[in-house]
Coordinates of C-alpha atoms in Angstrom, one line a residue:
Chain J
X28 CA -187.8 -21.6 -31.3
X29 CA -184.0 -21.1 -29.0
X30 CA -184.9 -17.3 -27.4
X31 CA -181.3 -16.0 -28.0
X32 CA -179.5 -15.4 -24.4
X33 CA -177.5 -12.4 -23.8
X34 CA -173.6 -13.7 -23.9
X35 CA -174.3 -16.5 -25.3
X36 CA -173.1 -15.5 -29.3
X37 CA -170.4 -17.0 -30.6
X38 CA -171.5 -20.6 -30.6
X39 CA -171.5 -20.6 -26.9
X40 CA -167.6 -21.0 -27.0
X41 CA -165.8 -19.4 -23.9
X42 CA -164.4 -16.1 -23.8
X43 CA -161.0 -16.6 -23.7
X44 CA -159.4 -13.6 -20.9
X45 CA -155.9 -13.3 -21.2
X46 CA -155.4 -11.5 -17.7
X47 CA -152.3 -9.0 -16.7
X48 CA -151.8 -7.6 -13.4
X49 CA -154.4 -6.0 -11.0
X50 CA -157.7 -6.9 -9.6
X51 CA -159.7 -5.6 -13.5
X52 CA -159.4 -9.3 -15.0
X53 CA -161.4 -11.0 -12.0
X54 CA -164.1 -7.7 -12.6
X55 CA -164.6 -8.3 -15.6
X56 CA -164.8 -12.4 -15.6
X57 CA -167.3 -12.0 -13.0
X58 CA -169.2 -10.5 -14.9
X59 CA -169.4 -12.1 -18.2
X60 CA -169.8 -15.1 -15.9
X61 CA -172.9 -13.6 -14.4
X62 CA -174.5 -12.8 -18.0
X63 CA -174.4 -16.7 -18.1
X64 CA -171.2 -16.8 -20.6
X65 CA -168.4 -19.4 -20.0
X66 CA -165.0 -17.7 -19.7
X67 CA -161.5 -19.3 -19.4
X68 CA -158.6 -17.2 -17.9
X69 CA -155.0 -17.1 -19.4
X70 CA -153.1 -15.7 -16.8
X71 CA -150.0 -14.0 -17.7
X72 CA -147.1 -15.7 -15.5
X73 CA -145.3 -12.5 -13.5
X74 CA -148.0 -10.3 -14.3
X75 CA -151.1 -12.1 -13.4
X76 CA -152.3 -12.3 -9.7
X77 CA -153.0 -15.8 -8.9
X78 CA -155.8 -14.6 -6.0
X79 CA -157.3 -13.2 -8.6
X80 CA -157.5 -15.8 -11.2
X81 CA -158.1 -18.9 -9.1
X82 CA -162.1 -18.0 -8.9
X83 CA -162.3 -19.6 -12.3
X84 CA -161.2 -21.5 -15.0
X85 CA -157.5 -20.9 -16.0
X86 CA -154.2 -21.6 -17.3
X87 CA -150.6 -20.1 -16.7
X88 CA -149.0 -19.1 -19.7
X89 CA -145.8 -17.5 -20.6
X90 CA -145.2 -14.2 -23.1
X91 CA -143.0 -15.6 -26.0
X92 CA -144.7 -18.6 -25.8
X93 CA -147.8 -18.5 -28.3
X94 CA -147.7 -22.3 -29.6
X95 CA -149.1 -23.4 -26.2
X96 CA -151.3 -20.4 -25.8
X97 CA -152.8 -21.7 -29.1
X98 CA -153.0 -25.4 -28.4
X99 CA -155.0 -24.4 -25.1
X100 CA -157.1 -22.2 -26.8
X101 CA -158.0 -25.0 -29.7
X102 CA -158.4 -27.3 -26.4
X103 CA -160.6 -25.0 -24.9
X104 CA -163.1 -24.5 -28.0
X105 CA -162.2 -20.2 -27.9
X106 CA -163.1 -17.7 -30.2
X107 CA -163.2 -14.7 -29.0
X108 CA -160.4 -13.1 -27.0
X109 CA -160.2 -10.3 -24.2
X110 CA -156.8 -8.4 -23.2
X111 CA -157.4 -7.0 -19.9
X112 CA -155.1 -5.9 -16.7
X113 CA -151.3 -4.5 -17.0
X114 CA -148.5 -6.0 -18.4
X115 CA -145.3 -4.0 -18.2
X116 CA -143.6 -3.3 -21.4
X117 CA -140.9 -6.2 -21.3
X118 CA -137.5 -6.5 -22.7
X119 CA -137.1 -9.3 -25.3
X120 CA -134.3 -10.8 -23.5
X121 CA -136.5 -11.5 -20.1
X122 CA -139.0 -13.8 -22.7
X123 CA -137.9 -17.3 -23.7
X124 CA -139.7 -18.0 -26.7
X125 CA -141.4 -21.3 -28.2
X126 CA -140.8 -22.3 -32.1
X127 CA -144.3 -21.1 -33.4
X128 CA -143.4 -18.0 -31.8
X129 CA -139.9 -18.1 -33.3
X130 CA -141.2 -17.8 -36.7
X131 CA -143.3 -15.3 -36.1
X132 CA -140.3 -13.6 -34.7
X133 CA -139.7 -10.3 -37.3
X134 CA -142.8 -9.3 -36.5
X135 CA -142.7 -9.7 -33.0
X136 CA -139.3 -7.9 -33.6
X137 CA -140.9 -5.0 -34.9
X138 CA -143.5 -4.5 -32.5
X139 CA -141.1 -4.2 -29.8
X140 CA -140.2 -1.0 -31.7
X141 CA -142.0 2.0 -31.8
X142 CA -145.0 2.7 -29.2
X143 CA -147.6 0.8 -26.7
X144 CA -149.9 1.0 -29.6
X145 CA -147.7 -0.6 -32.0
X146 CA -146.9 -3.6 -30.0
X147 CA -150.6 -4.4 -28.7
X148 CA -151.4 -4.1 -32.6
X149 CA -149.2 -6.3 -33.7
X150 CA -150.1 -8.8 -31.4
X151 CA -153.6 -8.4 -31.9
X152 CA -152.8 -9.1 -35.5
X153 CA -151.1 -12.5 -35.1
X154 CA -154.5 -13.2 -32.8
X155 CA -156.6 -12.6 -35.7
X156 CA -154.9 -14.2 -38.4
X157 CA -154.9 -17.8 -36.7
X158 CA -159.2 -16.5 -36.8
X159 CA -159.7 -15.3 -33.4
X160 CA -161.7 -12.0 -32.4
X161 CA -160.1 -9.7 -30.2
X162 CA -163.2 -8.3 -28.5
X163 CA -162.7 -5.2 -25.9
X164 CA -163.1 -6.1 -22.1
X165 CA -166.0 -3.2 -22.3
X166 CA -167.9 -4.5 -25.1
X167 CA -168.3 -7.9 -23.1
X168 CA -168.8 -6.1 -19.4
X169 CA -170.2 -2.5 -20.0
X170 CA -170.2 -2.0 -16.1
X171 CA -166.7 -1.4 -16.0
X172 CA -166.9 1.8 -18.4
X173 CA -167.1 5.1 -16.5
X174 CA -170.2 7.2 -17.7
X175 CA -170.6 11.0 -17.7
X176 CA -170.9 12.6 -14.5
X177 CA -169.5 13.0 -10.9
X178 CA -168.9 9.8 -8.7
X179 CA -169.5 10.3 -4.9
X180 CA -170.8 13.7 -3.3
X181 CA -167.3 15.8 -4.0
X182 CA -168.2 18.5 -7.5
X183 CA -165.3 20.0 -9.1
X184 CA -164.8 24.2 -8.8
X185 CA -165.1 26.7 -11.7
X186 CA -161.3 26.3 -10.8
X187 CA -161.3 23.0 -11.2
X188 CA -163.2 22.7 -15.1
X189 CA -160.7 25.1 -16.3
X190 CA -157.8 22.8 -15.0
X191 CA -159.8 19.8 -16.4
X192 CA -160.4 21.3 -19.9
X193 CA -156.3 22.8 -20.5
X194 CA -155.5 19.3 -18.9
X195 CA -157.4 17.5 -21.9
X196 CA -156.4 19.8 -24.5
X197 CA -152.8 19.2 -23.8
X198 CA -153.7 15.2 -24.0
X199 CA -155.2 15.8 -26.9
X200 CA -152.1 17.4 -28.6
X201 CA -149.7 14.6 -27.5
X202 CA -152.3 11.7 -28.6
X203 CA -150.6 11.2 -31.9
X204 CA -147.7 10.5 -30.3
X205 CA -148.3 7.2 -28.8
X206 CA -147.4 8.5 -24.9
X207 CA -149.1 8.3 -21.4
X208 CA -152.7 9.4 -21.5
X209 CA -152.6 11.4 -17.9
X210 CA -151.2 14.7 -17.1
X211 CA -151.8 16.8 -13.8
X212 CA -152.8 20.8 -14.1
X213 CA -152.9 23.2 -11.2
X214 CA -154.2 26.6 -11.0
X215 CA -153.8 27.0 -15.3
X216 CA -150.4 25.2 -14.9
X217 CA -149.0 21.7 -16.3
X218 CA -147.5 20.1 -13.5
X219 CA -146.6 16.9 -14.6
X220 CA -147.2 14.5 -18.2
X221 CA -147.4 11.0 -18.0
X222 CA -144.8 9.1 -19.9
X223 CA -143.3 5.9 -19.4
X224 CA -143.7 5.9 -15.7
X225 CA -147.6 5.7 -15.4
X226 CA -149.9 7.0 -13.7
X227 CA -148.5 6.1 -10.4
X228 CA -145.5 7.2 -10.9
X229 CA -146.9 10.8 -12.1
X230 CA -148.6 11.1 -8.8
X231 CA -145.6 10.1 -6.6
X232 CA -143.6 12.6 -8.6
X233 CA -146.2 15.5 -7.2
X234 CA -145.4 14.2 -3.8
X235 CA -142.1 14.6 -3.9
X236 CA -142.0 17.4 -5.8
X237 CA -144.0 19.2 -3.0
X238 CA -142.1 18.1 -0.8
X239 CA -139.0 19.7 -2.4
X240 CA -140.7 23.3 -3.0
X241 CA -140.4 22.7 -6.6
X242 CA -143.9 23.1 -7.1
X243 CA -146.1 25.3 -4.7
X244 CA -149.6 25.2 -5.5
X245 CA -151.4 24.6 -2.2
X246 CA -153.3 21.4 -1.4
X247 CA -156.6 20.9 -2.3
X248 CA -155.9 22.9 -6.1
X249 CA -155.4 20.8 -9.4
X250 CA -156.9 17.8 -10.9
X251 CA -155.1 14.4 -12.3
X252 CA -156.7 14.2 -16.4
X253 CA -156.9 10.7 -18.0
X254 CA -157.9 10.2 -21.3
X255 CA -157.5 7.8 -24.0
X256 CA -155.1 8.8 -27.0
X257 CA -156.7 9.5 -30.7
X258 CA -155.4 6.4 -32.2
X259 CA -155.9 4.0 -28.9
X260 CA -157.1 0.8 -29.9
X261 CA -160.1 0.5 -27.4
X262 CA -160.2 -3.0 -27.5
X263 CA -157.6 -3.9 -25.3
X264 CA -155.7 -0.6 -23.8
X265 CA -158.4 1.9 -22.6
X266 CA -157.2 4.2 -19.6
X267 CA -157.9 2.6 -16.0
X268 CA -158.7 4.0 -12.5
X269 CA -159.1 2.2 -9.2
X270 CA -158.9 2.4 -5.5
X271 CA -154.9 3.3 -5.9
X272 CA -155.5 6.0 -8.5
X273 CA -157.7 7.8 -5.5
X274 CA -155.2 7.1 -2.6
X275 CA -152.5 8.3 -5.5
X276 CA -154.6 11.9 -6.2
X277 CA -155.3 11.9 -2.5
X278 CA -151.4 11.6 -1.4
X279 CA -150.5 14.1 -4.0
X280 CA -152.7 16.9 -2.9
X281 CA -155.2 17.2 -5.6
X282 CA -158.7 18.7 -6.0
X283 CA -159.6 15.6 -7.7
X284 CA -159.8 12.9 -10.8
X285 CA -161.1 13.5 -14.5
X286 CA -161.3 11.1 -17.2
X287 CA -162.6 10.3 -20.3
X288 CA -166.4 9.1 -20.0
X289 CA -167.1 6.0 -22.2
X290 CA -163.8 5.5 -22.5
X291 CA -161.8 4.9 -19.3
X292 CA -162.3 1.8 -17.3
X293 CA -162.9 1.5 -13.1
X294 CA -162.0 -1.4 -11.2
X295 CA -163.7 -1.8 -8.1
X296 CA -166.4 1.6 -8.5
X297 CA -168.4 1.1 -4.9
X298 CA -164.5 1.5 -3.6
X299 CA -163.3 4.0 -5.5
X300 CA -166.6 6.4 -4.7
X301 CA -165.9 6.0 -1.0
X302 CA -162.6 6.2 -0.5
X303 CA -162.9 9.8 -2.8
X304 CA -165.6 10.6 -0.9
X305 CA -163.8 9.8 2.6
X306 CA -160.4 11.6 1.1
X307 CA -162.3 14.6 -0.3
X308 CA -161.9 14.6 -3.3
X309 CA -163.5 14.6 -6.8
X310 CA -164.1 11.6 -9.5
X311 CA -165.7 12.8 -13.1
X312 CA -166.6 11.1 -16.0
X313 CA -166.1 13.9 -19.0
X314 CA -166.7 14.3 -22.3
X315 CA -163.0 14.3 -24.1
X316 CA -161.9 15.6 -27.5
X317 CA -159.7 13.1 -27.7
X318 CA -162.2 10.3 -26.8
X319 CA -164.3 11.4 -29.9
X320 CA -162.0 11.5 -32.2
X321 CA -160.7 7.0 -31.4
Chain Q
X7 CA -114.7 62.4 -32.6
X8 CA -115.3 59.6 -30.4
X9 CA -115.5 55.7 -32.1
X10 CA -118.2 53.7 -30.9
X11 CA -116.8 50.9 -28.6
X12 CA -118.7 47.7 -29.1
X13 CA -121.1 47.3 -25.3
X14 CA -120.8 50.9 -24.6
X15 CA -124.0 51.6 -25.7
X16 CA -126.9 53.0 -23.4
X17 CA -124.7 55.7 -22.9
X18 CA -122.2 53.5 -21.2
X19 CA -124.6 52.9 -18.0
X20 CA -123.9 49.2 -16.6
X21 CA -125.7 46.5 -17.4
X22 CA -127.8 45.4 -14.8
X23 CA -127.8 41.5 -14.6
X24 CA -130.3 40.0 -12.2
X25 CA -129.0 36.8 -11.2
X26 CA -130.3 33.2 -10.4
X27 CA -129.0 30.0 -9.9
X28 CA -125.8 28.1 -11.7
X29 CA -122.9 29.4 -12.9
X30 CA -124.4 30.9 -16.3
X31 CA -124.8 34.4 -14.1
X32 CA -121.1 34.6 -14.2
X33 CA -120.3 33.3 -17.6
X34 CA -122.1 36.1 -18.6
X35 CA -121.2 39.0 -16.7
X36 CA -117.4 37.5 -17.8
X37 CA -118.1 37.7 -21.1
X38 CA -120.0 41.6 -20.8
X39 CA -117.3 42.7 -19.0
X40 CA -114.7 41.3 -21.7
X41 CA -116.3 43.3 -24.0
X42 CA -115.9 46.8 -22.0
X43 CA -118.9 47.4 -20.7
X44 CA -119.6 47.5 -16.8
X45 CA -121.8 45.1 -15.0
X46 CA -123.6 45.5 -11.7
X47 CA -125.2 42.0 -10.2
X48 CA -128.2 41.7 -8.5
X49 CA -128.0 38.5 -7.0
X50 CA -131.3 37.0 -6.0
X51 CA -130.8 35.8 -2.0
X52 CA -132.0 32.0 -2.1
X53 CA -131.1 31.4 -5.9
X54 CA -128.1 32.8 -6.7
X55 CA -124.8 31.3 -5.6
X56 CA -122.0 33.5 -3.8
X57 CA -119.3 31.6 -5.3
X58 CA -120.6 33.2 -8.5
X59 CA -121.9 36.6 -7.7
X60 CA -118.8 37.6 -5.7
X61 CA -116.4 38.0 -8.6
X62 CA -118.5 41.4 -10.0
X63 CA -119.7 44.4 -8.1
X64 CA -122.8 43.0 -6.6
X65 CA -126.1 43.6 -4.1
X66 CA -128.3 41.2 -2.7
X67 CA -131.5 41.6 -3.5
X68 CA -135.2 39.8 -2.2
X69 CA -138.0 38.8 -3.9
X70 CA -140.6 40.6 -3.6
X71 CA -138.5 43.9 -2.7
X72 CA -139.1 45.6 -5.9
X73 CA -139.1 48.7 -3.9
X74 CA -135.7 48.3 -3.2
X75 CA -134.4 46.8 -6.1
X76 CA -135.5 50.1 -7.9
X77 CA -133.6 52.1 -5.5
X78 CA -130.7 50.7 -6.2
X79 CA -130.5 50.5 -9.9
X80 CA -131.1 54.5 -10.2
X81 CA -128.4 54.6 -7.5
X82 CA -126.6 52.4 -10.0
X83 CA -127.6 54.2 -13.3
X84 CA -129.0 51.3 -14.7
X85 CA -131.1 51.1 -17.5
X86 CA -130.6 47.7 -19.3
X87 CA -131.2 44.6 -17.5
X88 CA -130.8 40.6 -18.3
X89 CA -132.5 38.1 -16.6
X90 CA -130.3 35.0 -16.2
X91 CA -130.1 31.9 -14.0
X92 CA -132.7 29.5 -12.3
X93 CA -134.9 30.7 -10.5
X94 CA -137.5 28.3 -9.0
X95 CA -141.2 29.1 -9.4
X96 CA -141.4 30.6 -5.4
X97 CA -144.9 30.3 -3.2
X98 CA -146.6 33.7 -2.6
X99 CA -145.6 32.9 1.4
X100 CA -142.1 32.6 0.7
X101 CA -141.8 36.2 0.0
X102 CA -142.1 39.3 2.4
X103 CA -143.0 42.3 0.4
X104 CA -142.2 45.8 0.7
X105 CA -144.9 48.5 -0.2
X106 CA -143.3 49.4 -3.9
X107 CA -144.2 45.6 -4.5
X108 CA -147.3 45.4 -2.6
X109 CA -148.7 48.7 -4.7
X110 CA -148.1 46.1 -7.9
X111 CA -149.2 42.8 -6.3
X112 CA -152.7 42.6 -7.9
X113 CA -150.5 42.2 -11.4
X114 CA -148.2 40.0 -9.7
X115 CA -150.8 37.9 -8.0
X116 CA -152.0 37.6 -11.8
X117 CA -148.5 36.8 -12.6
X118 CA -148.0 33.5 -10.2
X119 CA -151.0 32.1 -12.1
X120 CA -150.8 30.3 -15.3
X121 CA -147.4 29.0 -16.8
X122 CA -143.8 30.5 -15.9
X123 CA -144.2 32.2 -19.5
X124 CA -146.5 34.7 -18.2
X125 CA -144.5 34.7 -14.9
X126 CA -141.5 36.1 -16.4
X127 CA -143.9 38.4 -18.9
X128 CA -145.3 39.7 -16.2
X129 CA -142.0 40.5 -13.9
X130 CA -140.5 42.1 -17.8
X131 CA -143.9 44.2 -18.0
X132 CA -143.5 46.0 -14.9
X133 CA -139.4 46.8 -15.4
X134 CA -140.6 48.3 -19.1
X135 CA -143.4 50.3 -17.4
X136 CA -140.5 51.8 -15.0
X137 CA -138.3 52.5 -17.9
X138 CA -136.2 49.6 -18.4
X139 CA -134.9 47.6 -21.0
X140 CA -134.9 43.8 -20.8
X141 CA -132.3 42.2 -22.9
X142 CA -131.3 38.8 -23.7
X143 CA -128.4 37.1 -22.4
X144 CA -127.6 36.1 -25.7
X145 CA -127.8 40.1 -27.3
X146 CA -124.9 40.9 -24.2
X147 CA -122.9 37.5 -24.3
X148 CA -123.6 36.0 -28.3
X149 CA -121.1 33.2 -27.3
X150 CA -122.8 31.7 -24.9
X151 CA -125.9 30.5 -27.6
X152 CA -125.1 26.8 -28.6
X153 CA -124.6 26.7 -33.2
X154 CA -125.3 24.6 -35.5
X155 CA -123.8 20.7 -35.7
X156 CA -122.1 18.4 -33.2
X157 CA -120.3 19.4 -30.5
X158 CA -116.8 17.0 -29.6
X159 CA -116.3 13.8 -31.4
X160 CA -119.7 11.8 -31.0
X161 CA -121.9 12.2 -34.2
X162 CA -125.7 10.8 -34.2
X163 CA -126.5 7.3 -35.3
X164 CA -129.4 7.3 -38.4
X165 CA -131.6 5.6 -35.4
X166 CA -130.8 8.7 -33.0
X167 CA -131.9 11.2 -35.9
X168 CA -135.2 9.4 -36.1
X169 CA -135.6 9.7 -32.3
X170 CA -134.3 13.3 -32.3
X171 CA -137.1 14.0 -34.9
X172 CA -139.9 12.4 -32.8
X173 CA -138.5 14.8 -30.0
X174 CA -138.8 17.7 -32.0
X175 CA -142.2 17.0 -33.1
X176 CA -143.6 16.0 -30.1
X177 CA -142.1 19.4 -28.0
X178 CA -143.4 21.8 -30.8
X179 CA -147.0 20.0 -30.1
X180 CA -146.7 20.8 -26.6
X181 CA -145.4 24.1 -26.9
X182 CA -148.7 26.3 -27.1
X183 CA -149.1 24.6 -23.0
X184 CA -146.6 26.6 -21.5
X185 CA -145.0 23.3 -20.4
X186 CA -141.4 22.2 -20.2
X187 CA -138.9 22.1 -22.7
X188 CA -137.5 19.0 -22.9
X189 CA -138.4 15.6 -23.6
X190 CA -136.5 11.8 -23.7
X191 CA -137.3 9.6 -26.7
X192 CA -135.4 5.6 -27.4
X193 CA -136.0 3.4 -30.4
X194 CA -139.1 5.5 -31.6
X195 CA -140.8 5.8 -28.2
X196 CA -141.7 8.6 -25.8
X197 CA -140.0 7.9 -22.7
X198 CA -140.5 10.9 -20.6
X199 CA -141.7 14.8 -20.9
X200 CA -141.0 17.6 -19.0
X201 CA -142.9 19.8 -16.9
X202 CA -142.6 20.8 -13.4
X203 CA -139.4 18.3 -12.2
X204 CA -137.5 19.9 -14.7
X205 CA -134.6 18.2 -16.8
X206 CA -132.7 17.2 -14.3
X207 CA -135.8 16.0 -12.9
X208 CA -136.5 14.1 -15.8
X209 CA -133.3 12.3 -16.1
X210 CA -132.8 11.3 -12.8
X211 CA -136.5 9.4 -13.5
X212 CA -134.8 7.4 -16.5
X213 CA -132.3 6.4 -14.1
X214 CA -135.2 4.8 -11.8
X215 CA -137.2 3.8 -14.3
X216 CA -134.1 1.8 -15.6
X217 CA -133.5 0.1 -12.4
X218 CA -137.1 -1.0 -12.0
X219 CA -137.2 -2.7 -15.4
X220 CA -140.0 0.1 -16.1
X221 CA -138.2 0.6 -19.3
X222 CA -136.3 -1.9 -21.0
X223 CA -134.1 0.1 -23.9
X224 CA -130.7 -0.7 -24.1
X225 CA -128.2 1.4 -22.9
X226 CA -126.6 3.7 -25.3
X227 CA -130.1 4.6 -26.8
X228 CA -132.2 7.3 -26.9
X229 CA -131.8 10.9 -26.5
X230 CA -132.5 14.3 -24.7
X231 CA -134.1 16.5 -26.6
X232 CA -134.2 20.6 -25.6
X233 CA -136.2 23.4 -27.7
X234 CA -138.0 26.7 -26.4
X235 CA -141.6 27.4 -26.6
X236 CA -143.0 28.7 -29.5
X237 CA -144.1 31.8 -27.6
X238 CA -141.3 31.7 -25.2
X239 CA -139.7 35.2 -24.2
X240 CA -136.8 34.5 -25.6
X241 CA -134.8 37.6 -23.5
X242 CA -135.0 35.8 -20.5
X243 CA -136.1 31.9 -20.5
X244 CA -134.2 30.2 -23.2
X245 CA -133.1 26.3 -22.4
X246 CA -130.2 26.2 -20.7
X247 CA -127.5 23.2 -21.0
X248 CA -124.3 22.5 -19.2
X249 CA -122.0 19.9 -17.1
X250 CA -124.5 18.8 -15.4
X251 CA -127.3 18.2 -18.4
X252 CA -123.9 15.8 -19.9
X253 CA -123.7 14.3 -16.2
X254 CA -127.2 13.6 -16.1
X255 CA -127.6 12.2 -20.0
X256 CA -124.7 9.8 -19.1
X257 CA -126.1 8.7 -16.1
X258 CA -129.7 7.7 -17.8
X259 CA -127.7 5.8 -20.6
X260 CA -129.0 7.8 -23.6
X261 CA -126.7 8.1 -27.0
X262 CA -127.0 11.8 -26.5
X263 CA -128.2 15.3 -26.5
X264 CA -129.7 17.1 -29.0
X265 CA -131.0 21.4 -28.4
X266 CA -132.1 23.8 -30.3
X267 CA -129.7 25.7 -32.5
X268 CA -129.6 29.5 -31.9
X269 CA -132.1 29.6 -28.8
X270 CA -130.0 27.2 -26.3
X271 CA -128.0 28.7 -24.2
X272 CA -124.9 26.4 -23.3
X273 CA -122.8 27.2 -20.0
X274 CA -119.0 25.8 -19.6
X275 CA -119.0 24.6 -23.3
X276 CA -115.0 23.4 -22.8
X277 CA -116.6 21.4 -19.9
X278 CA -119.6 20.0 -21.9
X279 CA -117.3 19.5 -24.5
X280 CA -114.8 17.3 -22.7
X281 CA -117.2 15.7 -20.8
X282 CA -119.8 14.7 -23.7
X283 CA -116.4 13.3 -25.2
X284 CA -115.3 11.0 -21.9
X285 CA -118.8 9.8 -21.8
X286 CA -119.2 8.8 -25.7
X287 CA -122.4 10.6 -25.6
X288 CA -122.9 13.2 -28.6
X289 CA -123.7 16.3 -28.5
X290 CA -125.9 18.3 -31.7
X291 CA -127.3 21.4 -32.4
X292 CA -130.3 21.1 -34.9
X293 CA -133.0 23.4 -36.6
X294 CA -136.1 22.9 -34.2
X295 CA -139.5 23.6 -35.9
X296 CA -140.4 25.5 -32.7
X297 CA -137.4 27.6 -32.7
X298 CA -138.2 28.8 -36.0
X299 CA -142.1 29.7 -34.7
X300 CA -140.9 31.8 -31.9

């Protein structure tokens, strides 16, 4: 009698990672590769970071060109896909495209249209109609979820929860419309809602916006609020914090860091708790409205 | 018997108008004094721009020198004021208060908390206590509140309907947050939303975004979209367009501009008018669903 080993479903195929940028696709291959699971990286070319992807089984592959994505994963026995790390929305002109992409080309057309959501969708359904499984990178390395609770030995104020809740009812009001999930609150005041330029961006905006006197709520007061949208589709586009998301609050002069528990993903936690708890601020896994209702 | 002569109610007093930022200040007090009825100034030192002011009998006033400010509209005869121009949210340091002010300041401590709604609600509570009446720019100057349709030769494409739509949708979900007022949207997609950086702000980040390949729309797409808060004071905060909104909208390659019909308040329309039409960028004034709620 075969005891069954954790990781080890699916026929003991590999799990195929198709990696984006950052350090979150090396995470979570580790470990899936410590649970005793085979994984084989497809690293995005001009996303992927090729320190990060060399530590294991991989192939460069190109956006537009899904015929040789598909022939590699046949080659490589894969079922079961993961979507992890950040790829820039691209323009259709910077892809060249391969003739099995070609065809599938009006719908690839479309999901250039319309939201983040809508293009992830779409490309998950062309995955799953040549029988792959899109699996999320959470469901194959729990770790990487934040849970509920403070990191590090920084609480948030009364202050502080206030800011936190009128923070995630805002997200919650602009989930259906397919748009950033961050926004900053200070002192029962929006400061600034993440659209297209990302969280980064949102928190270099607060920098120079104090800088400027345009906003003048002293350092140390408001809170940066992450949470997934309503209709996210968890499997391969939950929120994501890190070491720069803490130098980011840090720089902006913010109480701290909220976000959604069991729905937001950390890259590199051990570095994240101590560089909050050397910059003084706060990290919090919370229970979002909005996280309930994906 | 005497026939009424249209602005010389209030027992002909003047009309006080407290003056901020832009040139709006002075389209105003032009188009009050047009109409027969005499205007005193009180231009806001920091905000409010000489060039402007200098035209019209005039004092300089401070913030947080209510005391003051109360002296001279009884020496004035006041008794109606309108609140128009920008004036950035100030820090509590910035201003030096005399004691008039400082007898009030636990309500205006109260008042610098929360969104610029109860800012301005605040300020408007403690002129009514004194005896005043706040009116809106637009019940003095009816001109100066954008209509109904285009503006200039540009018309909306079907595709910049859909995105004004979106816009429309997406601002009157926001609008219980006390947030901004205006928000970008291209091809179906949410590409920025206003809050503290304000819309200039907000255009000048398209532009960036642009350059960085962050967002990848064409140019010529997209639009700016402008409304008012469902519960925003309408006598003194309406959205404000001008030159420089067509300036800006040009610059971030967007189709055009879309605001609020009856509760935008457009300054130099000749000049938006000619250049809207220079640029090829339209310019429309719709029905907004939040409008109608306030």
């Amino acid at each position: 009698m075969t005891v069954p080993v954790p990781g080890m479903m699916a026929g003991n195929a590999p799990l195929a990672i198709i990696c984006g940028g950052g350090s979150l696709p090396g995470a979570v291959a580790t470990q899936v590769s410590d649970s005793g699971r085979r994984v084989v990286l497809f690293a995005v070319r001009g996303w992927a970071e090729p320190a990060v992807v060399s530590a294991f089984p991989h192939h460069w592959v190109d956006l537009g060109r899904y015929g040789a994505f598909h022939r590699l994963m046949e080659a490589e026995g894969c079922r079961d896909v993961v979507f992890i790390g950040t790829i820039l929305r691209p323009s259709l002109r910077q892809i060249r495209f391969d003739w099995p992409t070609l065809r599938e080309l009006p719908r690839i057309v479309r999901a250039f249209k319309g939201g983040d959501d809508h293009m992830l969708s779409s490309f998950s359904s062309i995955l799953a109609e040549d029988g792959y499984r899109i699996v999320g990178a959470h469901e194959v390395a729990p770790d990487i979820l934040v849970g509920e609770g403070t990191f590090g030995r920084c609480e948030p104020s009364g202050r502080d929860r206030t800011d936190i809740a009128l923070a995630l009812d805002l997200l919650h009001a602009i989930s259906p419309f397919d748009v950033g999930q961050a926004c900053v609150t200070a002192d029962r005041h929006v400061l600034a809602i993440e659209a297209a330029e990302g969280t980064d961006g949102v928190l270099e905006r607060l920098v120079a916006l104090r800088e400027s006197g345009r906003i003048c709520v002293p350092r140390g007061v408001g809170v940066l609020v992450k949470a997934p949208k309503a209709e996210q589709n968890q499997r391969f586009d939950l929120p994501t914090i890190g070491p720069q998301t803490i130098a980011g609050v840090a720089r902006a002069g913010l109480a701290g860091l909220a976000v959604a528990a069991g729905a937001t993903i950390i890259a590199e936690p051990q570095k994240v708790i101590a560089e909050a708890d050397a910059a003084g601020i706060f990290v919090i896994g919370v229970r979002a409205p909005v996280a309930a209702a994906a």
